[in-house]
PDB file of C-alpha atoms in Angstrom:
ATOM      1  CA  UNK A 287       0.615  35.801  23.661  1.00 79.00           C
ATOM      2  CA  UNK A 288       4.229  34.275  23.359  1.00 80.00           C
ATOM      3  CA  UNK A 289       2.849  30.896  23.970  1.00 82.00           C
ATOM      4  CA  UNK A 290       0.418  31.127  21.129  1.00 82.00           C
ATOM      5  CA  UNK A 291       3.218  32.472  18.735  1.00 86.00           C
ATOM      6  CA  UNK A 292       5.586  29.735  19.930  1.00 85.00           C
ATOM      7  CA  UNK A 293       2.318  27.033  19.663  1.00 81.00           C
ATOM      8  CA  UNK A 294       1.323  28.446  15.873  1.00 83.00           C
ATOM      9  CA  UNK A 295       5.094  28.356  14.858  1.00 87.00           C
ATOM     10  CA  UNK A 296       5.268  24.684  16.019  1.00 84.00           C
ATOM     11  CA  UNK A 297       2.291  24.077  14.160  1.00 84.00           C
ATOM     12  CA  UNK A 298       3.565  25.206  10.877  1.00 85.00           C
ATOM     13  CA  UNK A 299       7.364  23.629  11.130  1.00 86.00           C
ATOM     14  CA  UNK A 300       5.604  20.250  11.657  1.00 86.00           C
ATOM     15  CA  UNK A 301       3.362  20.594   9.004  1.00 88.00           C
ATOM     16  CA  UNK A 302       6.182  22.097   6.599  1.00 87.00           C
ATOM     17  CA  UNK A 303       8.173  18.643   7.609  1.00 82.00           C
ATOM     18  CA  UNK A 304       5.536  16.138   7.022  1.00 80.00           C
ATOM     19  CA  UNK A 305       5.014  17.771   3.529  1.00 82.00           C
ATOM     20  CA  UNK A 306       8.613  17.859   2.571  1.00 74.00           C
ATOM     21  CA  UNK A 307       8.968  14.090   3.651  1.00 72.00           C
ATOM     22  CA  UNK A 308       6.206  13.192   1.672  1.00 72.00           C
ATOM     23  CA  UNK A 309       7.744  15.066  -1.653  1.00 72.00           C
ATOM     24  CA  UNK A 310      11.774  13.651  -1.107  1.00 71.00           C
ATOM     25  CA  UNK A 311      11.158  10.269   0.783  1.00 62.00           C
ATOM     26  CA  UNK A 312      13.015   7.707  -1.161  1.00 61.00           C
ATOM     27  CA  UNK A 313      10.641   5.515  -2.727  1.00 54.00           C
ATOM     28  CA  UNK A 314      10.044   1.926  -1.360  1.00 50.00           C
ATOM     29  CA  UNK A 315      12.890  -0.963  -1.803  1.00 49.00           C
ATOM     30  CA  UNK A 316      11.927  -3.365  -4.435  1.00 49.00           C
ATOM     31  CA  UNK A 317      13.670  -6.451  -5.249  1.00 54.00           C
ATOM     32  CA  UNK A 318      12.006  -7.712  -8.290  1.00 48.00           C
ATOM     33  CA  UNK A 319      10.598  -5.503 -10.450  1.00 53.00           C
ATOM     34  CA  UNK A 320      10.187  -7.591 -13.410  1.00 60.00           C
ATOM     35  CA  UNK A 321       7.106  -9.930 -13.050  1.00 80.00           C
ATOM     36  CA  UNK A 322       8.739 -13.223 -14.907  1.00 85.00           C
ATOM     37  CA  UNK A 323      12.000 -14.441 -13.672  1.00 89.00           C
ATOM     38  CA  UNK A 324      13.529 -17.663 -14.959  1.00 91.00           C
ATOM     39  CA  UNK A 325      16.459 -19.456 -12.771  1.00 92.00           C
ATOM     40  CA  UNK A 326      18.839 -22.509 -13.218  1.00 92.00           C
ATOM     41  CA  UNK A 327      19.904 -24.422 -10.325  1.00 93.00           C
ATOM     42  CA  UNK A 328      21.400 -28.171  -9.579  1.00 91.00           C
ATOM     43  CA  UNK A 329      20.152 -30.276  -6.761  1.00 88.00           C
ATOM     44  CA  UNK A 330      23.248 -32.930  -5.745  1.00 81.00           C
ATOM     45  CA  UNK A 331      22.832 -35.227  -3.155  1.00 73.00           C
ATOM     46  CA  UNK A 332      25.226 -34.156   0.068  1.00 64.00           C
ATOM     47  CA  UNK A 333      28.975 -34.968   0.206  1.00 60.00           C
ATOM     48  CA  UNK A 334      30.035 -37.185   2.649  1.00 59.00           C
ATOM     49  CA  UNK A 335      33.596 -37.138   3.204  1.00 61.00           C
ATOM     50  CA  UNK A 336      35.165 -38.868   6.241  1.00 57.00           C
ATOM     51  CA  UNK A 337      35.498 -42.885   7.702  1.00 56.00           C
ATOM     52  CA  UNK A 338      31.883 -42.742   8.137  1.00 56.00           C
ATOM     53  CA  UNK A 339      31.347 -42.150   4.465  1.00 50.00           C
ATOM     54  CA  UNK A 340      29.391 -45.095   2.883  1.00 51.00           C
ATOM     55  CA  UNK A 341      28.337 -45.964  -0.731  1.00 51.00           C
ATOM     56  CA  UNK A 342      24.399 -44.501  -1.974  1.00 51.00           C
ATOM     57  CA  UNK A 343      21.785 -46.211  -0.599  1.00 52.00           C
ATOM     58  CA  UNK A 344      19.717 -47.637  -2.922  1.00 49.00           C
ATOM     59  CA  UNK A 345      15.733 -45.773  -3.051  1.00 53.00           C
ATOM     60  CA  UNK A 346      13.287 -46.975  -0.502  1.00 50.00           C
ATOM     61  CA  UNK A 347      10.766 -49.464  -2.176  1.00 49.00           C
ATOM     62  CA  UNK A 348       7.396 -47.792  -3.608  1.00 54.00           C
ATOM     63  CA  UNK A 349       5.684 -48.002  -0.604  1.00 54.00           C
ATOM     64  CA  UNK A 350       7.769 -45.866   1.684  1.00 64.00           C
ATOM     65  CA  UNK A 351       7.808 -42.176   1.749  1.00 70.00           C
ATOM     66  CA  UNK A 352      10.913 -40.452   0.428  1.00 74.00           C
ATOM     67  CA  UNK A 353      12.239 -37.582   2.604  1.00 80.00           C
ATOM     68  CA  UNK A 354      15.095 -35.932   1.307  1.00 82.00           C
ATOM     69  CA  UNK A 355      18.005 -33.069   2.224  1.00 88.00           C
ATOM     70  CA  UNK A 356      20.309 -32.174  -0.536  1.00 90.00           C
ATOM     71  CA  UNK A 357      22.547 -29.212  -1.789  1.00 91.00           C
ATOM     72  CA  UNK A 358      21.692 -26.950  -3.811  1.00 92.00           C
ATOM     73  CA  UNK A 359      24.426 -24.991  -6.366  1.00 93.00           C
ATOM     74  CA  UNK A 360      24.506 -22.915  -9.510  1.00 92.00           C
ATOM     75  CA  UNK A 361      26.362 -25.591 -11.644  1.00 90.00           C
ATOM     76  CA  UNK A 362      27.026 -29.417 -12.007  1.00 89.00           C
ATOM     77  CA  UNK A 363      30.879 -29.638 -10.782  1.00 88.00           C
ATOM     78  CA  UNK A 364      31.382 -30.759  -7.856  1.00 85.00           C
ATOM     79  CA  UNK A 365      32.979 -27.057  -7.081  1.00 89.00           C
ATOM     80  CA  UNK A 366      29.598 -24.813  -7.423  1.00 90.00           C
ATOM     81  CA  UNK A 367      29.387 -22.641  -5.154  1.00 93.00           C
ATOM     82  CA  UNK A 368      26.592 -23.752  -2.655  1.00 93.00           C
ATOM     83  CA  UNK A 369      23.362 -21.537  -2.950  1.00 94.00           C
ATOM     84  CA  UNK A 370      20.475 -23.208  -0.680  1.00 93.00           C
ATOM     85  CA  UNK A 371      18.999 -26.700  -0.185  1.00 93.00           C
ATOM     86  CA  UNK A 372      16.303 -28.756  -1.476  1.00 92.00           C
ATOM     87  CA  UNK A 373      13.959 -31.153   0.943  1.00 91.00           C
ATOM     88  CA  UNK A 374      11.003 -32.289   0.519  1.00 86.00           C
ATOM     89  CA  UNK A 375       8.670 -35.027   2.159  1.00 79.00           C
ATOM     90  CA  UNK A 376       6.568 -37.356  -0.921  1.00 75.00           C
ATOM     91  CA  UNK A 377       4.953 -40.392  -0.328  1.00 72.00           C
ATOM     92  CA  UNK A 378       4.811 -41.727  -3.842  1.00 64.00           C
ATOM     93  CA  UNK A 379       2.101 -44.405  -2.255  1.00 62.00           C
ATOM     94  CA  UNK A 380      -1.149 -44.223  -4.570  1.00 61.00           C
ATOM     95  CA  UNK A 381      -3.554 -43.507  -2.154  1.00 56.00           C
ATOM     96  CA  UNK A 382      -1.627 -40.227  -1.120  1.00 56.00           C
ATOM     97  CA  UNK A 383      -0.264 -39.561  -4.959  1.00 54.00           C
ATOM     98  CA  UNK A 384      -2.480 -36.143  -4.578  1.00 56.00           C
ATOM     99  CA  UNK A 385      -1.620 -35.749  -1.003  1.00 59.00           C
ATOM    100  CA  UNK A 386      -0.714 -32.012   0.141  1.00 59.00           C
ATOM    101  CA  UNK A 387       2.211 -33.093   2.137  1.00 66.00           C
ATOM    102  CA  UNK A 388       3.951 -33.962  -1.071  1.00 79.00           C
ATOM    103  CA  UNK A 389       6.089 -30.841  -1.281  1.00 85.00           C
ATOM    104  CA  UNK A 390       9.458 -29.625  -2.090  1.00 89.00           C
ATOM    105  CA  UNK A 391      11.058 -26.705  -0.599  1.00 91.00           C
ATOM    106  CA  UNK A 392      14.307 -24.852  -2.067  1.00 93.00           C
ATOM    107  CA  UNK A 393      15.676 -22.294   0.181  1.00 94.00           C
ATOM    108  CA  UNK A 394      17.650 -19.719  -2.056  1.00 94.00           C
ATOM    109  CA  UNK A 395      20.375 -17.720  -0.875  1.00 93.00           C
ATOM    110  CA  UNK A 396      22.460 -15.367  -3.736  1.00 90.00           C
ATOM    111  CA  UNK A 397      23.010 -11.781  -3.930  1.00 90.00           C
ATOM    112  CA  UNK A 398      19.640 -11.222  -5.701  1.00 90.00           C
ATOM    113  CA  UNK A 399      17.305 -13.802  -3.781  1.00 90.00           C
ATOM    114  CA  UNK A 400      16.971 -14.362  -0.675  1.00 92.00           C
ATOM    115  CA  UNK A 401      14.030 -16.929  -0.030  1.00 92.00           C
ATOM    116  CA  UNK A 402      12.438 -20.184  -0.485  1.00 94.00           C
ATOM    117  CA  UNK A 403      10.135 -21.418  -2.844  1.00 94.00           C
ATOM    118  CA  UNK A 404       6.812 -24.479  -2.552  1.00 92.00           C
ATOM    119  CA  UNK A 405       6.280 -26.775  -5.173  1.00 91.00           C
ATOM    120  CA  UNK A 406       3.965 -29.176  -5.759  1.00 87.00           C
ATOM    121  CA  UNK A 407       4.858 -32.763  -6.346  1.00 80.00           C
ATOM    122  CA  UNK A 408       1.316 -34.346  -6.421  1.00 72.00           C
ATOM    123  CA  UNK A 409       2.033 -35.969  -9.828  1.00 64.00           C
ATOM    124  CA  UNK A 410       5.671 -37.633  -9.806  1.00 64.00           C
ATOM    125  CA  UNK A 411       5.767 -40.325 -12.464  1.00 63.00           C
ATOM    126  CA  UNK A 412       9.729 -40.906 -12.313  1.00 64.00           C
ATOM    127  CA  UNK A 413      10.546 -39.489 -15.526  1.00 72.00           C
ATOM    128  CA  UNK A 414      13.878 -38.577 -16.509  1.00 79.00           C
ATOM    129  CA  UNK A 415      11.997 -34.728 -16.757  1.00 85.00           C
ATOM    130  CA  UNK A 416       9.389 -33.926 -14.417  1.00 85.00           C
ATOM    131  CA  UNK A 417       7.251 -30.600 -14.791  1.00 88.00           C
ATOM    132  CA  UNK A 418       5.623 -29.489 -11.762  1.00 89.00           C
ATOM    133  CA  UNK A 419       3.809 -26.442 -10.573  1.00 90.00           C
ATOM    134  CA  UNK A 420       5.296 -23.586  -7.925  1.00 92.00           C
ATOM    135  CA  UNK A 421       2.465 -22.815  -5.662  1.00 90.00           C
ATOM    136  CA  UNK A 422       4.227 -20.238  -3.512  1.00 88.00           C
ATOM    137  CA  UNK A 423       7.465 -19.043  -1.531  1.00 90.00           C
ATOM    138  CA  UNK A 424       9.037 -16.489   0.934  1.00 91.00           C
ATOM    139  CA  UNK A 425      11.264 -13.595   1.165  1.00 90.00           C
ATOM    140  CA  UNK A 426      12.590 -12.826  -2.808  1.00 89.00           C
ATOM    141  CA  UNK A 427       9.798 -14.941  -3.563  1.00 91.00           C
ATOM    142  CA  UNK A 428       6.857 -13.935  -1.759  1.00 89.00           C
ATOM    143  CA  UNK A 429       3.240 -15.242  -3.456  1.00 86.00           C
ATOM    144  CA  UNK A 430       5.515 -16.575  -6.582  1.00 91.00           C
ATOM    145  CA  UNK A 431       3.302 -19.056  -8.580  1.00 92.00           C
ATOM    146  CA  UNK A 432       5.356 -20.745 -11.871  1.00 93.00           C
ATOM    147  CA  UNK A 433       6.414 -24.013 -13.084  1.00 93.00           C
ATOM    148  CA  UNK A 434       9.881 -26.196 -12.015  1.00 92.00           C
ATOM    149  CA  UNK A 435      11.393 -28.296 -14.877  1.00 92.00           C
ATOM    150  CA  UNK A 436      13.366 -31.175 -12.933  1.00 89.00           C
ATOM    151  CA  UNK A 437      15.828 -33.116 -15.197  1.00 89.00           C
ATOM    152  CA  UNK A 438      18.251 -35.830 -14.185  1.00 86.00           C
ATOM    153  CA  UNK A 439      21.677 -35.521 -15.424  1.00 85.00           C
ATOM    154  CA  UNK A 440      23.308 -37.491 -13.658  1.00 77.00           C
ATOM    155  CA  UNK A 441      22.970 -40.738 -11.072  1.00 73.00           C
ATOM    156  CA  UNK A 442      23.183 -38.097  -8.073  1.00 76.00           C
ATOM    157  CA  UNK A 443      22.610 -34.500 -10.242  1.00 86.00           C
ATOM    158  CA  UNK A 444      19.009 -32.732 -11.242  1.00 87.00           C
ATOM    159  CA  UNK A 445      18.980 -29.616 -13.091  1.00 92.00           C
ATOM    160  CA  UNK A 446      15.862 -27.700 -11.933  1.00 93.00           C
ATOM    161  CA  UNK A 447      14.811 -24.666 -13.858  1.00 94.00           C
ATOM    162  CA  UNK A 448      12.089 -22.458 -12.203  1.00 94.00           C
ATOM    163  CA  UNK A 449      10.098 -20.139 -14.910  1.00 94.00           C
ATOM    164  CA  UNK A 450       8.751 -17.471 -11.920  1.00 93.00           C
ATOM    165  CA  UNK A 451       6.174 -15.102 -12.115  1.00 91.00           C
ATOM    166  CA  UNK A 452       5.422 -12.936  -9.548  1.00 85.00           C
ATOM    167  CA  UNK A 453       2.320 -11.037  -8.437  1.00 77.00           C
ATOM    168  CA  UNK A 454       1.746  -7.445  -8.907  1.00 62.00           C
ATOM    169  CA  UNK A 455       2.097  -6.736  -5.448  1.00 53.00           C
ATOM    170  CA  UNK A 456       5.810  -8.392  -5.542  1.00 45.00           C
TER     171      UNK A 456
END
């Protein structure tokens, strides 16, 4: 009889617990909770500092592919505060102007994102302003789709600006 008593009271505390975790549980960690999100970034080539330093290489010609590591930082002075880089593998070669492999990566680190984001480069032209298309990311910004304005500013300085929208889900 005590075993039963003991048993039935066991039953009910666990069942009074799951049903008052249920009610008070704090509610799921979100990051973003708005579903557009528009960012500002500048993508400088790495500073080389030292003997070994050596003037900018000119580009590769048109037929090579271009494969690229640089900094990225909130502003244009050379004293922005670093917050990820940019690299990306294109061949700008016609035959593989569409190619999937023609992709740049930023990885984002900042007190709000934490993350890296795909885009697209299937149509470079060259342009002083390039518009291309986000087609996904990580972390912050998981399943982001979007667009990336690229403008040149200066020899060694693009200003990117990513319009974001996020899925529901995000």
């Amino acid at each position: 009889m005590l075993s039963r008593i003991i048993y039935c009271t066991a039953v009910l505390l666990a069942t009074i617990a799951v049903i008052l975790l249920a009610l008070f549980s704090p509610q799921p960690y979100r990051k973003n909770l708005t579903p557009f999100v528009a960012l500002s970034f500048y993508i400088r080539q790495p500073r080389v500092t030292g003997p070994e330093a050596s003037p900018v290489e000119p580009p590769p010609p048109p037929a090579g592919a271009l494969i690229f590591h640089h900094t990225l930082t909130e502003g244009p002075e050379n004293t922005s505060q670093v917050v990820g880089k940019a690299q990306g593998f294109i061949i700008p070669v016609e035959s593989f102007a569409h190619s999937a492999f023609n992709i740049i990566y930023l990885t984002i680190h900042t007190n709000q994102y934490s993350g890296s984001i795909s885009i697209q480069a299937k149509s470079l032209i060259h342009k002083e302003r390039e518009v291309l298309g986000i087609v996904g990311g990580t972390g912050s910004f998981a399943f982001v789709r979007g667009l990336a304005v690229f403008a040149k500013t200066d020899e060694a300085i693009y200003h990117i600006k990513l319009h974001l929208k996020f899925s529901n889900g995000s």
